[in-house]
Coordinates of C-alpha atoms in Angstrom, one line a residue:
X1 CA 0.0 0.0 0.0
X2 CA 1.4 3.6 -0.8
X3 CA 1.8 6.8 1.3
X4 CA -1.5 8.4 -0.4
X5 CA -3.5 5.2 -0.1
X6 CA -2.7 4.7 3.4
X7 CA -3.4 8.8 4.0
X8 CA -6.9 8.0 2.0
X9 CA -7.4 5.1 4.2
X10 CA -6.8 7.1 7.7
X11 CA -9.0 9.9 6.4
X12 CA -12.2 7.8 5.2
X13 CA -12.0 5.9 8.6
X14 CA -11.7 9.7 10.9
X15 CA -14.7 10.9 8.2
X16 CA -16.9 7.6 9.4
X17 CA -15.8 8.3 13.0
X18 CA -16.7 12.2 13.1
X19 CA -20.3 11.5 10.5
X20 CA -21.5 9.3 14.1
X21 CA -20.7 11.8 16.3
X22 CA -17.8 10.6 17.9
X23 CA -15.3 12.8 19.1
X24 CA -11.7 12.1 18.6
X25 CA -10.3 13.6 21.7
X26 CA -12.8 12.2 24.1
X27 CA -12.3 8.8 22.6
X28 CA -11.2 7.1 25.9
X29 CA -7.8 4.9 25.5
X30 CA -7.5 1.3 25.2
X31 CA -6.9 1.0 28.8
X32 CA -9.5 2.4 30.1
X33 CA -11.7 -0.1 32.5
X34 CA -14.9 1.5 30.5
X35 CA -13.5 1.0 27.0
X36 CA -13.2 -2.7 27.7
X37 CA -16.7 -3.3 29.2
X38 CA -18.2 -6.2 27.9
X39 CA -15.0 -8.3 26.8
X40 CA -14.5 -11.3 27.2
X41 CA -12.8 -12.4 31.1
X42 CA -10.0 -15.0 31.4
X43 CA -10.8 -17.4 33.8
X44 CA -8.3 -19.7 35.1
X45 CA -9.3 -23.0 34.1
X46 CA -8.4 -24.6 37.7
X47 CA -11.0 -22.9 39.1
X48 CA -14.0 -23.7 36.8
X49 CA -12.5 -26.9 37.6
X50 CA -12.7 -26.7 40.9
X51 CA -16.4 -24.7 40.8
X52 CA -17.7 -28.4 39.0
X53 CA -16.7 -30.3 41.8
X54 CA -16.1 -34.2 41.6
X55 CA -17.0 -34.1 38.0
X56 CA -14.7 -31.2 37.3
X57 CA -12.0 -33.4 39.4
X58 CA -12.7 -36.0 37.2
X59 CA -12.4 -33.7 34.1
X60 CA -8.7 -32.7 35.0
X61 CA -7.9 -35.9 36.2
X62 CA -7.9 -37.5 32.5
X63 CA -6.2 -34.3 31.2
X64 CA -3.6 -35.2 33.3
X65 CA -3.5 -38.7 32.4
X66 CA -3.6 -37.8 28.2
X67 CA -1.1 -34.9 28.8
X68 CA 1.2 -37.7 30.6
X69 CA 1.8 -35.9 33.9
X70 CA 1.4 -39.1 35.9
X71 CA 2.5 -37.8 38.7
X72 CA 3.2 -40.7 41.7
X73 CA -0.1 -42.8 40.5
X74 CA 1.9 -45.5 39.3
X75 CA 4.4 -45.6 42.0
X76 CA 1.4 -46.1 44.3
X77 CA -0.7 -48.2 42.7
X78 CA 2.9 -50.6 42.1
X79 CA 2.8 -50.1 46.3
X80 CA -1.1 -51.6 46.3
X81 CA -0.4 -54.1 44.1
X82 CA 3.0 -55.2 46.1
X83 CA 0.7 -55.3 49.4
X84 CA -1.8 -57.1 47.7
X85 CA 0.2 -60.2 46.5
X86 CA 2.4 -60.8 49.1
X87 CA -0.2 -60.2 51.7
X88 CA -2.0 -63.6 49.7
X89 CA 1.1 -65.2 49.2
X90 CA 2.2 -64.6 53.3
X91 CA -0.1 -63.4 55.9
X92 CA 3.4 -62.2 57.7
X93 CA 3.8 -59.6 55.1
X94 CA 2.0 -56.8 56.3
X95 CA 2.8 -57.6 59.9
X96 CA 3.5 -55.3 62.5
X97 CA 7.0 -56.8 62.6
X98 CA 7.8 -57.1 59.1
X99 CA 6.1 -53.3 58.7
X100 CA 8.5 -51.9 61.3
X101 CA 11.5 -54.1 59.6
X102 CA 10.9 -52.6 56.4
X103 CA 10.7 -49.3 57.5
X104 CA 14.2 -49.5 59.2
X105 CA 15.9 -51.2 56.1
X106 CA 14.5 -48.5 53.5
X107 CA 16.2 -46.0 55.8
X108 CA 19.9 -45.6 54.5
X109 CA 18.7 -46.3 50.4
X110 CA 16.1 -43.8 51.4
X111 CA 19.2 -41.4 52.3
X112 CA 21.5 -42.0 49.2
X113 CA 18.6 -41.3 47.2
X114 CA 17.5 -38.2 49.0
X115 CA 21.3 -37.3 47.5
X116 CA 20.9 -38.7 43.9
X117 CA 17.4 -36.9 43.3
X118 CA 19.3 -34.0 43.1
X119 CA 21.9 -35.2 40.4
X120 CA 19.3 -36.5 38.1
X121 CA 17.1 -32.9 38.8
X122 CA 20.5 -31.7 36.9
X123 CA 19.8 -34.5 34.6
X124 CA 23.4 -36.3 35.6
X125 CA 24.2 -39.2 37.3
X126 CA 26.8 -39.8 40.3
X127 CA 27.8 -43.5 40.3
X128 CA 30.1 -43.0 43.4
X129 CA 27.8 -42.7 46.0
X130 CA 28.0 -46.6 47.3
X131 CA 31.8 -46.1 47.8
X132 CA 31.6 -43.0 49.6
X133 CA 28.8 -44.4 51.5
X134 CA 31.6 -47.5 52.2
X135 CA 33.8 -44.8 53.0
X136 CA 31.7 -42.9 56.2
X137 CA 31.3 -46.0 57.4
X138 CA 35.0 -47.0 57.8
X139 CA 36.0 -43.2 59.1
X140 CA 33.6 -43.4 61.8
X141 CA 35.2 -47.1 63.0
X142 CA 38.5 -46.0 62.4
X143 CA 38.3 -43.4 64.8
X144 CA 36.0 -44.1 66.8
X145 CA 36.7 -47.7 67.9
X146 CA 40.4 -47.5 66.5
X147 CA 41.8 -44.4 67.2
X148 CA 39.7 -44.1 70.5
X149 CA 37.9 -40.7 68.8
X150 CA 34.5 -39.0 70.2
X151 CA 32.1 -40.8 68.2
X152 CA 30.0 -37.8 67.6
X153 CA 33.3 -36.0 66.2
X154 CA 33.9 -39.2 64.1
X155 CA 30.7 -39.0 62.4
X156 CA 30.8 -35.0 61.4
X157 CA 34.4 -35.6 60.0
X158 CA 32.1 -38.6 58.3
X159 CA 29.6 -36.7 57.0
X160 CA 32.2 -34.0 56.1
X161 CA 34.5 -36.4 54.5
X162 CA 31.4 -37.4 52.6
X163 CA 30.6 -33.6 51.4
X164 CA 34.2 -33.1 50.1
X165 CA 34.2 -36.4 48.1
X166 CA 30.8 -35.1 46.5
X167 CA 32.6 -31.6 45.7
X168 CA 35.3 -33.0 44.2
X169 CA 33.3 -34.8 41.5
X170 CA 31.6 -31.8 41.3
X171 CA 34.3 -30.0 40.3
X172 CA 36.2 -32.3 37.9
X173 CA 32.5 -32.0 36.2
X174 CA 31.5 -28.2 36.6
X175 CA 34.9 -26.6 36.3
X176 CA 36.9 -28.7 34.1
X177 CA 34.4 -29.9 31.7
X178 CA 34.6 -34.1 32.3
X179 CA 31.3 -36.0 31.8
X180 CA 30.0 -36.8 35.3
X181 CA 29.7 -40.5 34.3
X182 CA 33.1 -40.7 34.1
X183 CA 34.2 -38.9 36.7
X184 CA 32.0 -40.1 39.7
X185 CA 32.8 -44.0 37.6
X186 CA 36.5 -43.1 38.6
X187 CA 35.2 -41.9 42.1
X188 CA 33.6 -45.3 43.2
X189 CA 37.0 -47.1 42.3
X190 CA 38.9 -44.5 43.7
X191 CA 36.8 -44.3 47.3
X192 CA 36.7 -48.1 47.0
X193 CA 40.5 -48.5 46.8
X194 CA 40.6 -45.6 49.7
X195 CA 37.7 -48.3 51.7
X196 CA 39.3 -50.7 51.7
X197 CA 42.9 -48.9 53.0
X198 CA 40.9 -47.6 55.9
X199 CA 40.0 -51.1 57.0
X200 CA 43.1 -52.7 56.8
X201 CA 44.0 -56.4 56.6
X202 CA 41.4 -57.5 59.6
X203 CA 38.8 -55.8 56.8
X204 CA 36.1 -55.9 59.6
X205 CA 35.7 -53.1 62.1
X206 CA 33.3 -54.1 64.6
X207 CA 30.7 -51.2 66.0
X208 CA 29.5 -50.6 69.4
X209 CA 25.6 -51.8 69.2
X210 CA 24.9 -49.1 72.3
X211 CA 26.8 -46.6 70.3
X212 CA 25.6 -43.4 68.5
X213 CA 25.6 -45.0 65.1
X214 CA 24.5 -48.2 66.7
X215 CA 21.5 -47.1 68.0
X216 CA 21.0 -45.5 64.8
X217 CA 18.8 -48.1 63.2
X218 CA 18.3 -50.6 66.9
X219 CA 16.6 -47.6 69.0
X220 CA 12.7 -47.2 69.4
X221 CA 10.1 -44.6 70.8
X222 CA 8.8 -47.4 72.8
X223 CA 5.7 -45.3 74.2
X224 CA 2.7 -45.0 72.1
X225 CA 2.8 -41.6 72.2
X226 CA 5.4 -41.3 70.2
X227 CA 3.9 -42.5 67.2
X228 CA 0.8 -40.8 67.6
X229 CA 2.1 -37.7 68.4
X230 CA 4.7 -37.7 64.8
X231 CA 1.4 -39.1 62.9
X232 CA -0.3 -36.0 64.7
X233 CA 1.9 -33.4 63.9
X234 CA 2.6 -34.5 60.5
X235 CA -1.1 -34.1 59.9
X236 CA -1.7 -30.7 61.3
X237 CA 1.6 -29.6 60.1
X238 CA 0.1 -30.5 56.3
X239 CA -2.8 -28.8 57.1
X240 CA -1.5 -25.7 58.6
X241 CA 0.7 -25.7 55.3
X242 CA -1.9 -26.2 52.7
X243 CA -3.9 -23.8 54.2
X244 CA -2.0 -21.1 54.9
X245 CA -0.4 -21.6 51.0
X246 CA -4.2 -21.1 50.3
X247 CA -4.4 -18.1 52.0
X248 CA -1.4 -16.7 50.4
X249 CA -2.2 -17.3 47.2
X250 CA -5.9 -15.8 48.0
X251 CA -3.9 -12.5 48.8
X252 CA -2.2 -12.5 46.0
X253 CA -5.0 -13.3 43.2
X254 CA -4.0 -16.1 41.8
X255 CA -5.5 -19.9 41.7
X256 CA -5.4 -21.4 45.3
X257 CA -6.8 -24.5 46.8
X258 CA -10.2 -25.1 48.4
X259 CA -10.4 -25.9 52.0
X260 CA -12.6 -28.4 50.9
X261 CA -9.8 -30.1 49.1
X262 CA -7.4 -29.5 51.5
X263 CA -9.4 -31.4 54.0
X264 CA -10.0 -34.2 51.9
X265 CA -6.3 -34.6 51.5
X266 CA -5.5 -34.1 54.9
X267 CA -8.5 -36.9 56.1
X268 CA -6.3 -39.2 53.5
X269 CA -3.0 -38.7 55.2
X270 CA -4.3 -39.1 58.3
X271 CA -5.9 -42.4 57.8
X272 CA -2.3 -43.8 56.7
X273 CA -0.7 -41.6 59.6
X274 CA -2.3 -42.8 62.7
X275 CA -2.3 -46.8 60.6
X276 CA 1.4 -46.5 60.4
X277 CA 1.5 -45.7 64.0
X278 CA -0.8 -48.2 65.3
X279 CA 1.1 -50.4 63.8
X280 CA 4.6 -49.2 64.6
X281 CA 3.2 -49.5 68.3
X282 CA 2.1 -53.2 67.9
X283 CA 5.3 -54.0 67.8
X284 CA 8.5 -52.5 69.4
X285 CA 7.2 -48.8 68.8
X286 CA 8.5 -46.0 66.5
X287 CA 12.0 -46.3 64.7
X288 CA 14.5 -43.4 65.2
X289 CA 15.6 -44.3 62.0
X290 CA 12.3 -43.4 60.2
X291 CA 12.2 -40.4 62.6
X292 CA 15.4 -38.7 60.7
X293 CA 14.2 -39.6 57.4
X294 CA 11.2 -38.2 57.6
X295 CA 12.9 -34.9 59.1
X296 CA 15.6 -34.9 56.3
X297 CA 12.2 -35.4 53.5
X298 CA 10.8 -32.4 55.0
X299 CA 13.6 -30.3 54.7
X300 CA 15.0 -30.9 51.5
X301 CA 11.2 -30.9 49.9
X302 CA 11.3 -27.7 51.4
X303 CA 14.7 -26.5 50.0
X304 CA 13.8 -27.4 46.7
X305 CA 10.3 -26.4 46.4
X306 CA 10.5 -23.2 48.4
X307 CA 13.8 -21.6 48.2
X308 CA 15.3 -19.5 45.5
X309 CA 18.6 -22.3 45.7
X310 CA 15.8 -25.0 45.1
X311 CA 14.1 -23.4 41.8
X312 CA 18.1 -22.8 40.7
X313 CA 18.5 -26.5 40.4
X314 CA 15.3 -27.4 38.4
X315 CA 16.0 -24.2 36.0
X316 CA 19.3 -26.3 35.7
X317 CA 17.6 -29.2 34.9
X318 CA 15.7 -27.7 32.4
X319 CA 17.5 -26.0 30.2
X320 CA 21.5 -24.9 31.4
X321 CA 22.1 -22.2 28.8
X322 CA 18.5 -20.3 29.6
X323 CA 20.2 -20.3 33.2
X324 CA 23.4 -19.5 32.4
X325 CA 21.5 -16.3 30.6
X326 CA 19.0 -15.9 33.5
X327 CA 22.4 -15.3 35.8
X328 CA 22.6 -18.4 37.4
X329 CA 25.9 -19.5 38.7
X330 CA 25.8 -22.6 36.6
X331 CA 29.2 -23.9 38.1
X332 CA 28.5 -23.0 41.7
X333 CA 25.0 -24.7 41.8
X334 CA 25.9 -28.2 39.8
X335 CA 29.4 -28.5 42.5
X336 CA 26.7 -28.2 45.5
X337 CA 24.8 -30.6 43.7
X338 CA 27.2 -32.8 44.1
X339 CA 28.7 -32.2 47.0
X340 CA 24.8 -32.8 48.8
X341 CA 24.9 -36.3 46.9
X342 CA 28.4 -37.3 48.6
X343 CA 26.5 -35.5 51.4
X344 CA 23.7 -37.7 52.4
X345 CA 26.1 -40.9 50.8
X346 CA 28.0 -40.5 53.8
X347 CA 24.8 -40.2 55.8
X348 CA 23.3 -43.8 53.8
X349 CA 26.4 -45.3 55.0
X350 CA 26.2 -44.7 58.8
X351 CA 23.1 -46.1 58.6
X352 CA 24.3 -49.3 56.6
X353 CA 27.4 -48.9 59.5
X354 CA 24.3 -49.1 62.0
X355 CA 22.5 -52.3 60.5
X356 CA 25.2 -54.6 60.3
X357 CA 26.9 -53.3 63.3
X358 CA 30.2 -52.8 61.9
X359 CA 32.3 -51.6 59.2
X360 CA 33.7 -53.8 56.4
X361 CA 35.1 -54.8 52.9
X362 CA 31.6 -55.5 51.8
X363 CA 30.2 -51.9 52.7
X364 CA 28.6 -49.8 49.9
X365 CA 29.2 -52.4 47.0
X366 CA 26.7 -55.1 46.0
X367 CA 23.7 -54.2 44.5
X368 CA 23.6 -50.8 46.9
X369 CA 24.2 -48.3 43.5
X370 CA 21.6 -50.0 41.9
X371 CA 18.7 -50.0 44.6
X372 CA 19.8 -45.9 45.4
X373 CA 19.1 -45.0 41.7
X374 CA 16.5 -47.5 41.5
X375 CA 14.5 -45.8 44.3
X376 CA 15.2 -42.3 43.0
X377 CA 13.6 -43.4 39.4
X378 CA 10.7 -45.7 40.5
X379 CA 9.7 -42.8 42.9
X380 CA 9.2 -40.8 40.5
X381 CA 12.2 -38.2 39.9
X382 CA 12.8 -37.9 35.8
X383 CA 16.5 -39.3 34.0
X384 CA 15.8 -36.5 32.1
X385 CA 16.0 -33.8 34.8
X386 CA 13.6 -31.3 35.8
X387 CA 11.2 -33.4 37.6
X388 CA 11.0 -34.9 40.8
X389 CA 10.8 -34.5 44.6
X390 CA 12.5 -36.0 47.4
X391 CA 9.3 -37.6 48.4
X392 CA 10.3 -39.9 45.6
X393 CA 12.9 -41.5 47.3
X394 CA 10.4 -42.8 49.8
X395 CA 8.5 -43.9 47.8
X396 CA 10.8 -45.7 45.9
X397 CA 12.4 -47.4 48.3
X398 CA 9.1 -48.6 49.8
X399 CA 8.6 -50.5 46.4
X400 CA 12.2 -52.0 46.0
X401 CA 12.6 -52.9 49.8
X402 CA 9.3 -54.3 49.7
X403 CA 9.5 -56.2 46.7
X404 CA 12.9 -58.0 48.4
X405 CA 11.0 -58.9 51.8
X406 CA 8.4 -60.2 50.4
X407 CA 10.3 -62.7 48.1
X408 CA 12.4 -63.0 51.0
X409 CA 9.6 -64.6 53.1
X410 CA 8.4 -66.6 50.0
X411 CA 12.2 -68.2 50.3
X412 CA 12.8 -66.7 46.4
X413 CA 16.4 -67.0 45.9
X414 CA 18.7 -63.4 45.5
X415 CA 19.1 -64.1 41.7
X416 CA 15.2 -63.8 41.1
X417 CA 15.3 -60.5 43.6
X418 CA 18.0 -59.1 41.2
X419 CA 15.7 -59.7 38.2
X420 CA 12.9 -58.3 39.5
X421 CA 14.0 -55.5 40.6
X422 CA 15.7 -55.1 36.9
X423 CA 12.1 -55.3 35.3
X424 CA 11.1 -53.4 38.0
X425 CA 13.6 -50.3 37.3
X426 CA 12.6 -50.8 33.4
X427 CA 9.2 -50.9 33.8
X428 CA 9.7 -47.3 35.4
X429 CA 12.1 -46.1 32.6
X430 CA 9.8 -47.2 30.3
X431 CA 7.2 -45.0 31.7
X432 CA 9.1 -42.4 32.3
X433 CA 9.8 -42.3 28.8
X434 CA 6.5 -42.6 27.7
X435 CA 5.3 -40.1 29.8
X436 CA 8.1 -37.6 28.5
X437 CA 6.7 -38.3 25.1
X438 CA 3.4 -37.9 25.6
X439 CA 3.6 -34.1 27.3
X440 CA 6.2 -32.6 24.6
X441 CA 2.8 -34.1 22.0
X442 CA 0.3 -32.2 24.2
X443 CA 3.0 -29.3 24.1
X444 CA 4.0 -29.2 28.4
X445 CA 7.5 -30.6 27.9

């Protein structure tokens, strides 16, 4: 279009708007309130959703499910299932006992994989954590029983010792440029090699079962109160959370949760609260070792879901040039990434330290790796990075601990336990996959 048909153009449309009467320097802007009377409103959908009720619950429900965002519904219904068969194979399976067994076991693979989560948020891996996890153990009975330390001070230089190791891989990976593969592959032959030197020829350090680490996974809140009062707090502290999250978002205009729905969660988690308890109380009470897990859950949820250090790594794990851009210390964040993961290895192994009542040649080798990944991935937490909670590693290592006891009581042999675990980890992988698929189709990858 040329200059004079444009002008022509401009001048027909002022002639229309002048031959109606309208004034052109009262014509009130485009952001006027008035101007825009009677467009359209944006609703958030969430809240139509949540204005339907159950049927609008449904609704999003199998959005969810098309779009692939799974969430931990096939983690928990693996748990059901798991319940269910060995609970007809064995009656023993879901008894008080085996209940309060299998929540001390899961405790130090819980730990590691509190640790891995947040490699694979980064979407790395860290292959050295059984080694260092070997290593804690032998530097707490090497100076502690050995060199005749204050067991408290053996196991901070532990968990110390465990921290370095992490930031070391950390930095060979961040700083120099080495694939972490490769690097934390060298560090569990490395931290193996340094095991085993700790230990000497005996190769066995015995522990003190009355100990500090001892008593790690052997002590119980004997009096019922105890487990009551955790499955008590846990379910006002939800509450109090959701609801004041509710309220926050309320002030600040944006989609928030109905009470309605918060108290249908909370009436949820506090049937399997005050369960676990009774249970737990049937037998020798509540375990100190699911006491601290449950305390270190808490508090690295809340690090990564409500800190500015927290959305860092998940930016990370989405895309590492847009953070790099964004100003995020890209170096800084992946070495403390790290180090955590050598961080709560070291932790993992005083519990293992704790469990077998001593330190030896066999610590934090085996199938350990395995299983701490394995509960990081069938929990839930993405290969890909990005996605996941530490929540996951509970849940994970519910399935894979369970899975062993209960072929354990049906006599199955370890090979078998190995291989189903292995389609057990694939299975997962596989739907993890899927799932990754599916939400770049419906365009939320």
């Amino acid at each position: 279009m040329t200059t004079d048909e444009t002008t022509n153009t401009v001048d027909k449309s002022s002639s229309s708007s002048l031959d109606k009467g309208a004034d052109p320097v009262d014509t009130p802007p485009v952001g006027n309130p008035d101007a825009a009377e009677g467009a359209a409103t944006v609703v958030d959908p969430r809240l139509l959703i949540r204005e339907q009720g159950l049927a609008g619950y449904l609704t999003e429900f199998k959005r969810k499910i098309s779009g692939g965002d799974l969430g931990s519904i096939p983690v928990i219904i693996g748990l059901a299932i798991i319940a269910i068969v060995f609970q007809s194979l064995n009656s023993e399976f879901l008894s008080a006992k085996n209940i309060s067994d299998i929540a001390v076991t899961m405790v130090a693979t819980g730990m590691m994989a509190v640790g891995i989560i947040f490699v694979l948020l980064l979407g790395e891996i860290d292959l050295s954590v059984g080694s260092v996890s070997g290593v804690s153990g032998a530097l707490v009975a090497v100076l502690s029983v050995t060199q005749g330390m204050n067991e408290w001070l053996a196991i901070l230089v532990a968990i110390v010792s465990g921290a370095v190791m992490g930031a070391i891989h950390g930095f060979f990976f961040a700083r120099i440029g080495a694939p972490a593969f490769a690097v934390t592959l060298a560090g569990l032959l490395f931290w193996l090699g340094f095991m085993l030197q700790l230990l000497g020829d005996s190769g066995t350090i015995n522990l003190d079962g009355e100990g500090v680490v001892g008593q790690l996974t052997t002590y119980y809140f004997t009096d019922v109160a105890a487990a009551y009062g955790l499955a008590a707090i846990a379910v006002i502290g939800y509450f109090a959370a959701a609801f004041l999250d509710t309220r926050r978002r309320e002030a600040a205009g944006i989609p928030s949760r109905p009470v309605a729905d918060i108290a249908v969660r909370t009436a949820v988690l506090a049937v399997f609260a005050f369960a676990a308890a009774y249970m737990f109380n049937q037998y020798r009470g509540l375990p100190l070792a699911l006491v601290l897990f449950l305390i270190v859950l808490v508090g690295t949820d809340f690090l990564l879901r409500r800190t500015a250090y927290g959305r860092k790594i998940f930016a990370l794990g989405g895309s590492v040039e847009a953070s790099r851009r964004a100003g995020i210390n890209v170096t800084a964040i992946r070495i403390s990434v790290f180090s955590i993961a050598g961080t709560f290895a070291a932790i993992g192994g005083l519990f293992w330290a704790s469990k077998i009542a001593a330190a030896n040649q066999g610590s934090g080798t085996g199938d350990l790796l395995m299983n701490v990944i394995a509960a990081a991935v069938i929990g839930g937490t993405s290969l890909f990075g990005g996605r996941g909670r530490t929540w996951n590693a509970l849940l994970g290592v519910m399935v894979i601990v369970s899975i062993q006891y209960g072929l354990s009581l049906e006599g199955i042999a370890t090979p078998i336990q190995y291989m189903v675990t292995g389609a057990v980890l694939l299975a997962t992988v596989v739907i993890d996959s899927v799932t990754r698929k599916t939400q770049k189709t419906a365009g939320r990858a």
